[in-house]
mmCIF file of C-alpha atoms in Angstrom:
data_model
loop_
_atom_site.group_PDB
_atom_site.id
_atom_site.type_symbol
_atom_site.label_atom_id
_atom_site.label_comp_id
_atom_site.label_asym_id
_atom_site.label_seq_id
_atom_site.Cartn_x
_atom_site.Cartn_y
_atom_site.Cartn_z
ATOM 1 C CA MET A 1 -3.857 -9.625 20.440
ATOM 2 C CA ALA A 2 -2.464 -12.422 18.259
ATOM 3 C CA ASP A 3 -1.356 -11.785 14.707
ATOM 4 C CA ALA A 4 -3.536 -13.222 11.991
ATOM 5 C CA ARG A 5 -1.663 -15.305 9.442
ATOM 6 C CA THR A 6 -3.076 -15.705 6.019
ATOM 7 C CA ASN A 7 -1.803 -17.520 3.007
ATOM 8 C CA ALA A 8 -1.826 -15.112 0.129
ATOM 9 C CA GLY A 9 -3.184 -17.962 -1.943
ATOM 10 C CA ASP A 10 -1.856 -18.868 -5.331
ATOM 11 C CA PRO A 11 0.862 -16.307 -6.137
ATOM 12 C CA LEU A 12 -0.905 -15.882 -9.466
ATOM 13 C CA GLY A 13 -4.146 -14.924 -7.769
ATOM 14 C CA ASP A 14 -7.511 -16.209 -8.889
ATOM 15 C CA PRO A 15 -8.012 -15.484 -12.608
ATOM 16 C CA SER A 16 -11.778 -15.822 -12.171
ATOM 17 C CA ARG A 17 -11.574 -12.693 -9.954
ATOM 18 C CA HIS A 18 -9.634 -10.566 -12.471
ATOM 19 C CA ARG A 19 -11.778 -7.619 -13.554
ATOM 20 C CA PRO A 20 -11.768 -6.312 -17.124
ATOM 21 C CA LEU A 21 -10.444 -2.801 -17.690
ATOM 22 C CA ALA A 22 -13.881 -1.286 -18.348
ATOM 23 C CA GLU A 23 -15.153 -2.659 -15.039
ATOM 24 C CA LEU A 24 -12.128 -1.277 -13.170
ATOM 25 C CA GLU A 25 -12.617 2.148 -14.755
ATOM 26 C CA ALA A 26 -16.322 2.159 -13.855
ATOM 27 C CA GLY A 27 -15.466 1.042 -10.318
ATOM 28 C CA LEU A 28 -12.967 3.878 -9.957
ATOM 29 C CA ARG A 29 -15.572 6.451 -10.948
ATOM 30 C CA ALA A 30 -17.914 5.040 -8.278
ATOM 31 C CA LEU A 31 -15.389 5.196 -5.419
ATOM 32 C CA PRO A 32 -16.037 7.744 -2.672
ATOM 33 C CA GLU A 33 -13.626 10.635 -2.376
ATOM 34 C CA ALA A 34 -10.718 9.707 -0.111
ATOM 35 C CA PRO A 35 -9.799 11.937 2.844
ATOM 36 C CA ARG A 36 -7.013 14.402 2.040
ATOM 37 C CA ASP A 37 -5.563 15.583 5.355
ATOM 38 C CA GLU A 38 -6.462 12.878 7.837
ATOM 39 C CA GLY A 39 -7.080 9.213 7.140
ATOM 40 C CA HIS A 40 -6.674 5.894 8.911
ATOM 41 C CA VAL A 41 -4.617 2.720 8.844
ATOM 42 C CA ARG A 42 -6.928 -0.156 7.857
ATOM 43 C CA LEU A 43 -4.498 -3.078 7.556
ATOM 44 C CA ILE A 44 -0.868 -3.803 8.435
ATOM 45 C CA VAL A 45 0.811 -6.568 6.459
ATOM 46 C CA ARG A 46 4.114 -8.316 7.104
ATOM 47 C CA ARG A 47 5.346 -10.582 4.282
ATOM 48 C CA LEU A 48 6.960 -13.660 5.853
ATOM 49 C CA PRO A 49 9.773 -15.817 4.393
ATOM 50 C CA ASP A 50 7.434 -18.750 3.698
ATOM 51 C CA GLY A 51 5.140 -16.615 1.505
ATOM 52 C CA THR A 52 2.393 -16.172 4.062
ATOM 53 C CA ARG A 53 1.179 -12.761 5.072
ATOM 54 C CA GLU A 54 0.817 -11.775 8.696
ATOM 55 C CA THR A 55 -1.690 -9.069 9.594
ATOM 56 C CA PRO A 56 -0.695 -7.819 13.030
ATOM 57 C CA GLU A 57 -2.857 -5.324 14.890
ATOM 58 C CA GLU A 58 0.264 -3.212 15.451
ATOM 59 C CA ALA A 59 3.841 -2.834 14.264
ATOM 60 C CA ALA A 60 6.785 -0.837 15.579
ATOM 61 C CA LEU A 61 7.985 0.921 12.424
ATOM 62 C CA SER A 62 11.732 1.541 12.357
ATOM 63 C CA ARG A 63 14.275 3.208 10.083
ATOM 64 C CA GLU A 64 16.288 -0.013 9.972
ATOM 65 C CA GLU A 65 13.521 -2.505 9.192
ATOM 66 C CA GLY A 66 10.414 -0.618 8.103
ATOM 67 C CA VAL A 67 7.842 -3.169 9.320
ATOM 68 C CA PRO A 68 9.987 -5.518 11.451
ATOM 69 C CA GLY A 69 10.093 -9.015 9.989
ATOM 70 C CA ASP A 70 8.807 -7.923 6.559
ATOM 71 C CA ALA A 71 10.378 -9.080 3.291
ATOM 72 C CA TRP A 72 11.816 -5.576 2.666
ATOM 73 C CA SER A 73 14.376 -6.043 5.458
ATOM 74 C CA ARG A 74 15.461 -9.443 4.046
ATOM 75 C CA ARG A 75 15.976 -8.400 0.404
ATOM 76 C CA PRO A 76 19.128 -6.569 -0.530
ATOM 77 C CA PRO A 77 19.496 -3.837 -1.466
ATOM 78 C CA ARG A 78 17.209 -2.362 1.155
ATOM 79 C CA ASP A 79 16.296 0.844 -0.622
ATOM 80 C CA PRO A 80 14.902 3.279 1.965
ATOM 81 C CA GLU A 81 12.899 4.953 -0.814
ATOM 82 C CA ALA A 82 10.832 1.723 -1.082
ATOM 83 C CA GLN A 83 10.699 0.927 2.636
ATOM 84 C CA LEU A 84 6.931 0.903 3.171
ATOM 85 C CA ALA A 85 4.533 0.062 0.350
ATOM 86 C CA VAL A 86 1.186 1.795 0.890
ATOM 87 C CA MET A 87 -2.099 1.347 -0.973
ATOM 88 C CA SER A 88 -5.576 2.854 -0.780
ATOM 89 C CA ARG A 89 -8.107 0.463 0.767
ATOM 90 C CA GLU A 90 -10.846 1.407 -1.704
ATOM 91 C CA VAL A 91 -8.599 0.764 -4.710
ATOM 92 C CA ALA A 92 -7.257 -2.461 -3.163
ATOM 93 C CA VAL A 93 -10.812 -3.747 -2.668
ATOM 94 C CA LEU A 94 -11.686 -2.847 -6.274
ATOM 95 C CA LEU A 95 -8.655 -4.689 -7.654
ATOM 96 C CA ALA A 96 -8.849 -7.701 -5.332
ATOM 97 C CA ASN A 97 -12.493 -8.391 -6.200
ATOM 98 C CA GLY A 98 -12.964 -10.715 -3.233
ATOM 99 C CA GLN A 99 -9.373 -11.917 -2.952
ATOM 100 C CA PRO A 100 -7.464 -11.143 0.272
ATOM 101 C CA LEU A 101 -6.143 -7.571 0.395
ATOM 102 C CA THR A 102 -2.830 -9.020 1.584
ATOM 103 C CA LEU A 103 -2.277 -10.356 -1.946
ATOM 104 C CA SER A 104 -1.147 -6.921 -3.174
ATOM 105 C CA GLY A 105 2.029 -7.193 -1.107
ATOM 106 C CA ASP A 106 1.669 -3.721 0.406
ATOM 107 C CA ASN A 107 2.601 -3.098 4.060
ATOM 108 C CA LEU A 108 -0.130 -0.599 4.851
ATOM 109 C CA ILE A 109 -3.641 -0.414 3.461
ATOM 110 C CA VAL A 110 -5.036 3.017 4.250
ATOM 111 C CA ASP A 111 -7.997 5.336 3.853
ATOM 112 C CA LEU A 112 -6.249 8.421 2.452
ATOM 113 C CA ASP A 113 -5.888 10.250 -0.865
ATOM 114 C CA LEU A 114 -2.515 9.006 -2.151
ATOM 115 C CA SER A 115 -2.498 11.164 -5.281
ATOM 116 C CA ALA A 116 0.627 13.080 -6.260
ATOM 117 C CA GLU A 117 -1.351 16.307 -5.910
ATOM 118 C CA ASN A 118 -2.332 15.526 -2.325
ATOM 119 C CA LEU A 119 0.874 13.796 -1.174
ATOM 120 C CA PRO A 120 3.797 15.004 -3.280
ATOM 121 C CA ALA A 121 7.229 13.486 -2.636
ATOM 122 C CA GLY A 122 8.654 14.876 0.592
ATOM 123 C CA THR A 123 5.273 15.156 2.329
ATOM 124 C CA ARG A 124 5.520 14.136 5.964
ATOM 125 C CA LEU A 125 2.768 12.292 7.778
ATOM 126 C CA ARG A 126 2.167 11.212 11.349
ATOM 127 C CA VAL A 127 1.033 7.574 11.267
ATOM 128 C CA GLY A 128 0.219 6.465 14.788
ATOM 129 C CA ALA A 129 3.368 7.332 16.744
ATOM 130 C CA ALA A 130 5.660 7.170 13.676
ATOM 131 C CA LEU A 131 6.637 9.951 11.295
ATOM 132 C CA VAL A 132 6.984 8.961 7.635
ATOM 133 C CA GLU A 133 7.876 10.749 4.431
ATOM 134 C CA VAL A 134 6.504 10.165 0.932
ATOM 135 C CA SER A 135 9.219 8.784 -1.343
ATOM 136 C CA PRO A 136 9.784 10.096 -4.869
ATOM 137 C CA MET A 137 10.085 6.491 -6.120
ATOM 138 C CA PRO A 138 7.075 5.483 -8.209
ATOM 139 C CA HIS A 139 5.169 2.410 -7.024
ATOM 140 C CA ASP A 140 4.414 0.663 -10.291
ATOM 141 C CA GLY A 141 2.718 -2.621 -10.903
ATOM 142 C CA CYS A 142 4.902 -5.543 -11.989
ATOM 143 C CA ARG A 143 4.624 -9.051 -13.397
ATOM 144 C CA LYS A 144 3.525 -10.393 -9.996
ATOM 145 C CA PHE A 145 0.842 -7.701 -9.727
ATOM 146 C CA ALA A 146 -0.476 -8.601 -13.203
ATOM 147 C CA GLY A 147 -0.518 -12.285 -12.227
ATOM 148 C CA ARG A 148 -2.457 -11.613 -9.056
ATOM 149 C CA PHE A 149 -4.995 -9.119 -10.406
ATOM 150 C CA GLY A 150 -4.810 -9.500 -14.199
ATOM 151 C CA LEU A 151 -3.159 -7.687 -17.077
ATOM 152 C CA ASP A 152 -6.081 -5.247 -17.255
ATOM 153 C CA ALA A 153 -5.386 -4.306 -13.614
ATOM 154 C CA LEU A 154 -1.766 -3.550 -14.493
ATOM 155 C CA HIS A 155 -2.863 -1.342 -17.408
ATOM 156 C CA PHE A 156 -5.424 0.291 -15.111
ATOM 157 C CA VAL A 157 -2.882 1.367 -12.455
ATOM 158 C CA GLN A 158 -0.340 2.499 -15.064
ATOM 159 C CA ALA A 159 -2.725 4.434 -17.361
ATOM 160 C CA LYS A 160 -1.319 7.868 -18.160
ATOM 161 C CA PRO A 161 -4.632 9.755 -17.623
ATOM 162 C CA THR A 162 -4.881 8.519 -14.003
ATOM 163 C CA ARG A 163 -1.207 7.800 -13.161
ATOM 164 C CA HIS A 164 -1.079 10.932 -10.966
ATOM 165 C CA ARG A 165 -3.691 9.311 -8.689
ATOM 166 C CA ASN A 166 -1.178 6.617 -7.641
ATOM 167 C CA LEU A 167 -3.739 3.840 -7.908
ATOM 168 C CA ARG A 168 -1.017 1.226 -7.385
ATOM 169 C CA GLY A 169 0.019 3.086 -4.257
ATOM 170 C CA ILE A 170 3.083 4.936 -3.055
ATOM 171 C CA TYR A 171 6.174 4.355 -0.948
ATOM 172 C CA TRP A 172 6.932 5.876 2.433
ATOM 173 C CA ARG A 173 10.149 5.851 4.421
ATOM 174 C CA VAL A 174 10.332 5.970 8.202
ATOM 175 C CA VAL A 175 11.714 9.277 9.537
ATOM 176 C CA GLU A 176 10.904 8.751 13.236
ATOM 177 C CA PRO A 177 10.188 5.254 14.528
ATOM 178 C CA GLY A 178 6.991 4.510 16.379
ATOM 179 C CA VAL A 179 4.175 2.060 16.927
ATOM 180 C CA VAL A 180 1.354 1.992 14.386
ATOM 181 C CA ARG A 181 -1.933 0.228 15.070
ATOM 182 C CA VAL A 182 -4.823 -0.731 12.831
ATOM 183 C CA GLY A 183 -7.316 2.132 13.146
ATOM 184 C CA ASP A 184 -4.658 4.754 13.946
ATOM 185 C CA ALA A 185 -5.049 8.177 12.416
ATOM 186 C CA ILE A 186 -2.800 9.324 9.583
ATOM 187 C CA ARG A 187 -2.303 13.088 9.582
ATOM 188 C CA VAL A 188 -0.486 15.238 7.058
ATOM 189 C CA VAL A 189 2.189 17.180 8.971
ATOM 190 C CA SER A 190 3.719 19.096 6.044
ATOM 191 C CA ARG A 191 3.563 19.039 2.265
ATOM 192 C CA SER A 192 6.521 19.765 0.007
#
């Protein structure tokens, strides 16, 4: 199956789609509970040199490249603790508010509880044929994130009362390479 290429749009996102903080907080309360032990891969994203995002149906994750061809492998230093950026699909949809989910810049959009309680650093997961480990590095929003989703979105993902939920997402590193496909199961193998 061919890869879909999408332009992430204006790198600043669409300000008319930025949700106010109160709306984000209400949306979070309305989200369904995410699965804790077994979830699914919903989107794979490869960030290309020209700024477009490619959404392949599968990727062969590797220790050397993470998602082959992604921006991570082109930007020194290639910190293995930030190899794969992962975000919850439900939270991504809430923040994007109709914008492409690829805009977040994450490699994997998943249905899984990414909270620190559920997936503490060192947790290992089987994702398709690959084995990954949760990194201790926090995945915080940045200036680009605020530009794409609004300053309220940045405050929302960094708020102390909900920071443990990892609303911005988490990082994984590849322990054992393997092919991952959209729709593949994600299973917790061991928790730290």
